Amino acid sequence: MAGDERLGRQEGSTGSVSDRSWHGDEARSPLGRDPDPGLGRTRLDLELESGYPADVVPELRSRLGPRPAAYSRPTAASRPQRPLAETAPVVRPAQLPAAVADFTGREHLVRELNERLAAPADRPAAIAIAGVGGIGKTALAVHLAHTARHRYPDGQLYIDLGGAGSSPADPETALGAFLRSLGTPDAAIPDGTEERAALYRASLEGRRVLVLLDNARDAAQVRPLLPGDGAPDCVALITSRAHMTGLDRTHPVDLDAMSPAEAFALFALIVGEERAAVERAEVMNVVASCSYLPLAIRIAACRLASRRTWTVSVLARKLADERRRLDELRAGDLAVKATFELGYGQLDPAQARAFRLLGLVGGPDISLPAAGAVLGLDVAETGRLLTSLVDISLLESAVPGRYRFHDLVRLYARACSERETRAPAEREEALSRLLDFYLATAARVYAMERPGDRMVDHLESTGHPGLLFETSKAALDWLFAEADCLLACVPRCTGECTRRRAGDLLLGALDLAESGARPRQYETVARAVGDAAHAAGDSRTEARARSALGHLYSFTGRYSHAERELRRALELDGEDPVVASRASNQLGIVTNGLGRYEDAERYLGQALEAFRADANEAGEASALANLSRLHVSRGRTRTGVELAEQGLAIYRRLGAPLRLANGMYTLGIALTRAHRLEEASVHLAEALDLFHDARQPLWEGMAHFRLAEIQLMANRPDQAVAHAQQSLALGGLGGEWRRFSFLTVLAKALMAAGQRGQAEDCWRQARALRERLGSPEPEEVRQLLSASAPDLPAAQDPFPGHRDAYGVGPPVTESDPWI
């Protein structure tokens, strides 16, 4: 019996319906020596003629015709197809397995299901509990049955249908066992599933009986065992790995893993509350390694309970290794792996292949098109296969079109893949197809977002065409929805045949870095690609990975890291048009932000030349925008405005919404420095809307920050406070340098609005940030943060209290520097 089913019993319980008939005094109570003297019928006469026990069909007497001349034992064909509904079984079976003494959790679900069972109007004919092996289906069903048994005084039937094994119970056999348990003599039990089901339903009519059908294979196995419409006060509880679709009046329950609190409670119940409380953090690590699967938690806790010299930390370390985790989750004859093997053994070859290959995929889930790429199948065939795996609880589908494994099931799927004869080739081919899908689609998203940008022409070719999108919004929606899965694919593809495409995928998904949404994940995978390329002597891929990494670091304010990676990228492969243009452009942004203007002008000049040599108009506009920021930083306001307008004109002609927003942002800053505040405000407000539509929260925060500056200069402190607060709420993605700038402008706005206490709190936070960053304070900020109470600078000061925000701080994108 599968592991999760075994959670529902204690040692010594039978676990299945008894094979013997029920022959107590109550079962043998006679109706009388002659049930119908008028017709001359004896008890034996009635049984032989009708084919059913006389004690359960007392009203046969009124329906029988004249006594036949001779009797013969009835056959299945001669027996009535539907026995009378007015039967009255006298046996009250009580076959539930023993109650689960240490059942814990599921309180809300148990309460909800009990309420359904208690309400006659809403009571379903059956409750079908489905879920992966080990999820606790049987434990829940047995617990629920015991809590509700008082509502079913006419008896409780139970059978283990063996659906998870190789020899599931035959419904005809199960019906025979149920009929015997209800008091039907063997001689009166007809042959055939339909005949037995008819007698079974008639035997339940007018009674209140609970039927627990444990470990069912599918709906076809269960359907004959359900009470009929004539027994509305009977109910069936079904547990199965399969979802019972197609059963009438059935309430489905898709059982999920335990919550962390429930998992801790179960673990502590087994090992002891005191022992668990001492190492609570380690207990949480253990139950997390068990993926909150009840069977796994129970096994882990039993292992610890039987080893008094172990600490919880010892067990946590053993379970930390994913490759050995399933082997560690074994106690006695219970094992998580064995439970999963029962389900895997039922798969046909196509299902088994899909199960194995999908287990290779990283990320929290996978989309239907991506799964099709992994399997090398069209979407229709892939959908059919995945649906079949969902139906038997080896996959989950939380939302339409997306699929996921339970974490331990994923580990088992990978183990199945590794033990296959042609596993290495099969795995490499599957991951290569997935990488092609992601790279081709991400490149299409990049091209839609950056018309005129030729970088996609320099990416590796793929064997998959990628998805098509009707709108730029749909393309971006896909990128951000797939972000975790896409990035998880990269470190799995750093081998000889896939490494270059993995590095290019980082560039194609550059919007993930620019948005600031997943900086640590992007950094991790970029480092993995760079390290693998370095070890293999692949300078081109290493250069591109380092360029992507430098791009990210410049966003998060890690200037020295950004400069190191970008310079190294140019050293590795300065002839690569992608690296030559992009790394130079980003170095110009970084050095401008650090106040090294001559270096910035040199790098930006190189970038402009490289973009023009590659006929990359979008890149040219980016370099012009960055040169504009450099000129503004050096006090060349007029030329700064002119350069920004040139870059914006290119973006308008190319029709790139996000790049257009960057161009407007750059021009807005230049116009602000030129004291053309109304024009600047119009451009920044339009940029703000475009950033929002493009799902760029970091840039939204920056636009609010610049608008706050303008409102301060225009002596509108309330509006300045509103924009500054928005910038602070959104700007956490941009690192501590940006937060410092946002705090500073908010403090000045609050001071101007007369909210002195809140302003002083902002000053203190800004000072703490500056000290943590280890950078000297600009004189204005030093004075404002002095021991004396800060005061508002003169109204004509265009940049009160945050002038340093223009000279020191992080750059943001390749097309529009922050600083």
Coordinates of N, CA, C and O in Angstrom, one line a residue, residues 88-157:
A88 N -34.1 -3.7 4.0 CA -33.7 -3.3 5.3 C -32.6 -4.1 5.9 O -32.8 -5.1 6.6
P89 N -31.4 -3.8 5.5 CA -30.2 -4.6 6.0 C -30.2 -4.5 7.5 O -30.3 -3.5 8.1
V90 N -29.9 -5.7 8.1 CA -29.8 -5.7 9.5 C -28.4 -5.7 10.0 O -28.2 -5.6 11.2
V91 N -27.4 -5.8 9.2 CA -26.0 -5.7 9.6 C -25.5 -4.3 9.5 O -25.8 -3.6 8.6
R92 N -24.8 -3.9 10.6 CA -24.2 -2.5 10.6 C -22.7 -2.7 10.6 O -22.1 -2.7 11.7
P93 N -22.1 -2.7 9.5 CA -20.6 -2.9 9.5 C -19.9 -1.7 10.1 O -20.4 -0.5 9.9
A94 N -18.8 -1.9 10.7 CA -18.0 -0.8 11.2 C -16.5 -1.1 10.8 O -15.7 -1.6 11.6
Q95 N -16.2 -0.8 9.6 CA -14.9 -1.2 9.0 C -13.8 -0.1 8.9 O -12.8 -0.4 8.3
L96 N -14.1 1.0 9.5 CA -13.1 2.1 9.3 C -11.8 1.7 9.9 O -11.7 1.1 11.0
P97 N -10.7 2.0 9.3 CA -9.4 1.8 10.0 C -9.3 2.6 11.3 O -10.1 3.5 11.5
A98 N -8.4 2.2 12.1 CA -8.3 2.9 13.4 C -8.0 4.4 13.2 O -7.4 4.8 12.2
A99 N -8.5 5.2 14.0 CA -8.3 6.7 13.9 C -6.9 7.0 14.0 O -6.1 6.3 14.7
V100 N -6.5 8.1 13.3 CA -5.1 8.5 13.3 C -4.8 9.3 14.5 O -5.2 10.4 14.7
A101 N -4.1 8.7 15.4 CA -3.9 9.3 16.8 C -3.2 10.6 16.7 O -3.4 11.6 17.5
D102 N -2.2 10.7 15.8 CA -1.4 12.0 15.7 C -1.8 12.8 14.5 O -0.9 13.6 14.0
F103 N -3.0 12.7 14.1 CA -3.5 13.6 13.0 C -3.4 15.0 13.4 O -3.8 15.4 14.5
T104 N -2.8 15.9 12.6 CA -2.7 17.3 12.9 C -2.8 18.1 11.6 O -2.6 17.6 10.5
G105 N -3.2 19.4 11.8 CA -3.4 20.3 10.7 C -4.7 20.0 10.0 O -5.6 19.3 10.4
R106 N -4.9 20.7 8.8 CA -6.1 20.6 8.0 C -7.4 21.0 8.7 O -8.5 20.6 8.3
E107 N -7.3 21.8 9.8 CA -8.4 22.1 10.6 C -9.5 22.8 9.7 O -10.7 22.4 9.8
H108 N -9.1 23.7 8.9 CA -10.1 24.5 8.1 C -10.8 23.5 7.1 O -12.0 23.6 7.0
L109 N -10.0 22.7 6.5 CA -10.6 21.7 5.5 C -11.5 20.7 6.2 O -12.6 20.4 5.7
V110 N -11.1 20.2 7.3 CA -11.9 19.2 8.0 C -13.3 19.9 8.4 O -14.4 19.3 8.3
R111 N -13.2 21.1 8.9 CA -14.4 21.8 9.3 C -15.3 22.0 8.1 O -16.5 21.8 8.2
E112 N -14.7 22.5 7.0 CA -15.5 22.7 5.8 C -16.2 21.4 5.3 O -17.4 21.4 5.0
L113 N -15.5 20.3 5.3 CA -16.1 19.1 4.8 C -17.1 18.5 5.8 O -18.1 18.0 5.3
N114 N -16.9 18.7 7.1 CA -17.9 18.3 8.0 C -19.2 19.0 7.9 O -20.3 18.5 8.0
E115 N -19.0 20.3 7.6 CA -20.2 21.1 7.4 C -21.0 20.7 6.1 O -22.2 20.7 6.1
R116 N -20.3 20.2 5.1 CA -21.0 19.7 3.9 C -21.7 18.4 4.3 O -22.8 18.2 3.8
L117 N -21.1 17.6 5.1 CA -21.7 16.3 5.4 C -22.9 16.5 6.3 O -23.9 15.7 6.3
A118 N -22.9 17.6 7.1 CA -24.0 17.9 8.1 C -25.2 18.5 7.5 O -26.3 18.5 8.1
A119 N -25.1 19.1 6.3 CA -26.2 19.8 5.6 C -26.9 18.9 4.6 O -26.3 18.7 3.5
P120 N -28.1 18.4 4.9 CA -28.7 17.5 4.0 C -28.9 18.1 2.6 O -28.8 17.4 1.6
A121 N -29.2 19.4 2.5 CA -29.5 20.0 1.2 C -28.3 20.1 0.3 O -28.3 20.0 -0.9
D122 N -27.1 20.3 1.0 CA -25.9 20.5 0.2 C -25.0 19.3 0.2 O -23.9 19.3 -0.3
R123 N -25.4 18.2 0.9 CA -24.5 17.0 1.0 C -24.3 16.4 -0.4 O -25.2 16.1 -1.1
P124 N -23.0 16.3 -0.8 CA -22.7 15.6 -2.0 C -22.8 14.1 -1.9 O -22.9 13.5 -0.8
A125 N -22.9 13.4 -3.0 CA -23.0 12.0 -3.0 C -21.6 11.4 -2.6 O -21.5 10.3 -2.1
A126 N -20.6 12.2 -3.0 CA -19.2 11.7 -2.7 C -18.3 12.9 -2.5 O -18.5 14.0 -3.1
I127 N -17.3 12.7 -1.7 CA -16.2 13.7 -1.6 C -14.9 13.0 -2.1 O -14.5 11.9 -1.5
A128 N -14.3 13.5 -3.1 CA -13.1 12.9 -3.7 C -11.9 13.7 -3.4 O -11.7 14.8 -3.9
I129 N -11.0 13.1 -2.6 CA -9.8 13.7 -2.2 C -8.6 13.2 -3.1 O -8.3 12.0 -3.1
A130 N -8.0 14.1 -3.8 CA -7.0 13.8 -4.8 C -5.7 14.5 -4.4 O -5.7 15.6 -3.8
G131 N -4.6 13.9 -4.8 CA -3.3 14.5 -4.5 C -2.1 13.6 -4.7 O -2.3 12.4 -4.9
V132 N -0.9 14.1 -4.7 CA 0.2 13.3 -5.0 C 0.4 12.3 -3.9 O 0.0 12.5 -2.7
G133 N 1.2 11.2 -4.2 CA 1.5 10.3 -3.1 C 2.2 10.9 -2.0 O 3.1 11.6 -2.1
G134 N 1.8 10.5 -0.8 CA 2.4 11.1 0.4 C 1.8 12.4 1.0 O 2.3 12.9 2.0
I135 N 0.8 12.9 0.3 CA 0.2 14.2 0.7 C -0.7 14.1 1.9 O -1.1 15.1 2.4
G136 N -1.1 12.8 2.2 CA -2.0 12.6 3.4 C -3.4 12.5 3.1 O -4.3 12.8 3.9
K137 N -3.8 11.9 1.9 CA -5.2 11.8 1.5 C -5.9 10.8 2.5 O -7.0 11.1 2.9
T138 N -5.3 9.6 2.7 CA -5.9 8.6 3.5 C -6.0 9.1 5.0 O -7.1 8.9 5.6
A139 N -5.0 9.7 5.5 CA -5.1 10.2 6.8 C -6.2 11.2 7.0 O -7.0 11.2 8.0
L140 N -6.4 12.1 6.0 CA -7.5 13.1 6.1 C -8.8 12.3 6.0 O -9.8 12.6 6.8
A141 N -8.9 11.4 5.0 CA -10.2 10.7 4.8 C -10.6 9.9 6.1 O -11.8 9.9 6.5
V142 N -9.7 9.2 6.7 CA -10.0 8.4 7.9 C -10.3 9.3 9.0 O -11.3 9.0 9.8
H143 N -9.6 10.4 9.2 CA -9.9 11.4 10.3 C -11.3 11.9 10.0 O -12.1 12.0 11.0
L144 N -11.6 12.3 8.8 CA -12.9 12.9 8.5 C -14.0 11.9 8.8 O -15.1 12.2 9.3
A145 N -13.8 10.6 8.4 CA -14.8 9.6 8.6 C -15.1 9.3 10.0 O -16.2 9.1 10.4
H146 N -14.0 9.3 10.9 CA -14.3 9.1 12.3 C -15.0 10.3 12.9 O -15.9 10.1 13.8
T147 N -14.7 11.5 12.5 CA -15.4 12.7 13.1 C -16.9 12.7 12.6 O -17.7 13.3 13.3
A148 N -17.2 12.1 11.5 CA -18.5 12.1 10.9 C -19.3 10.8 11.1 O -20.5 10.8 10.8
R149 N -18.7 9.8 11.7 CA -19.4 8.5 11.8 C -20.7 8.5 12.5 O -21.6 7.7 12.3
H150 N -20.8 9.4 13.5 CA -22.1 9.4 14.2 C -23.3 9.8 13.4 O -24.4 9.5 13.7
R151 N -23.0 10.4 12.2 CA -24.1 10.7 11.3 C -24.5 9.5 10.4 O -25.4 9.6 9.6
Y152 N -23.8 8.4 10.5 CA -24.0 7.3 9.7 C -24.2 6.0 10.6 O -23.3 5.1 10.6
P153 N -25.3 6.0 11.3 CA -25.5 4.9 12.3 C -25.7 3.5 11.7 O -25.6 2.5 12.4
D154 N -26.0 3.5 10.4 CA -26.3 2.2 9.8 C -25.0 1.5 9.3 O -25.0 0.4 8.7
G155 N -23.8 2.1 9.5 CA -22.6 1.4 9.2 C -21.6 2.2 8.4 O -21.9 3.3 7.8
Q156 N -20.4 1.8 8.4 CA -19.3 2.4 7.6 C -18.5 1.2 6.9 O -18.1 0.3 7.6
L157 N -18.4 1.4 5.6 CA -17.7 0.4 4.8 C -16.4 1.0 4.4 O -16.2 2.2 4.2

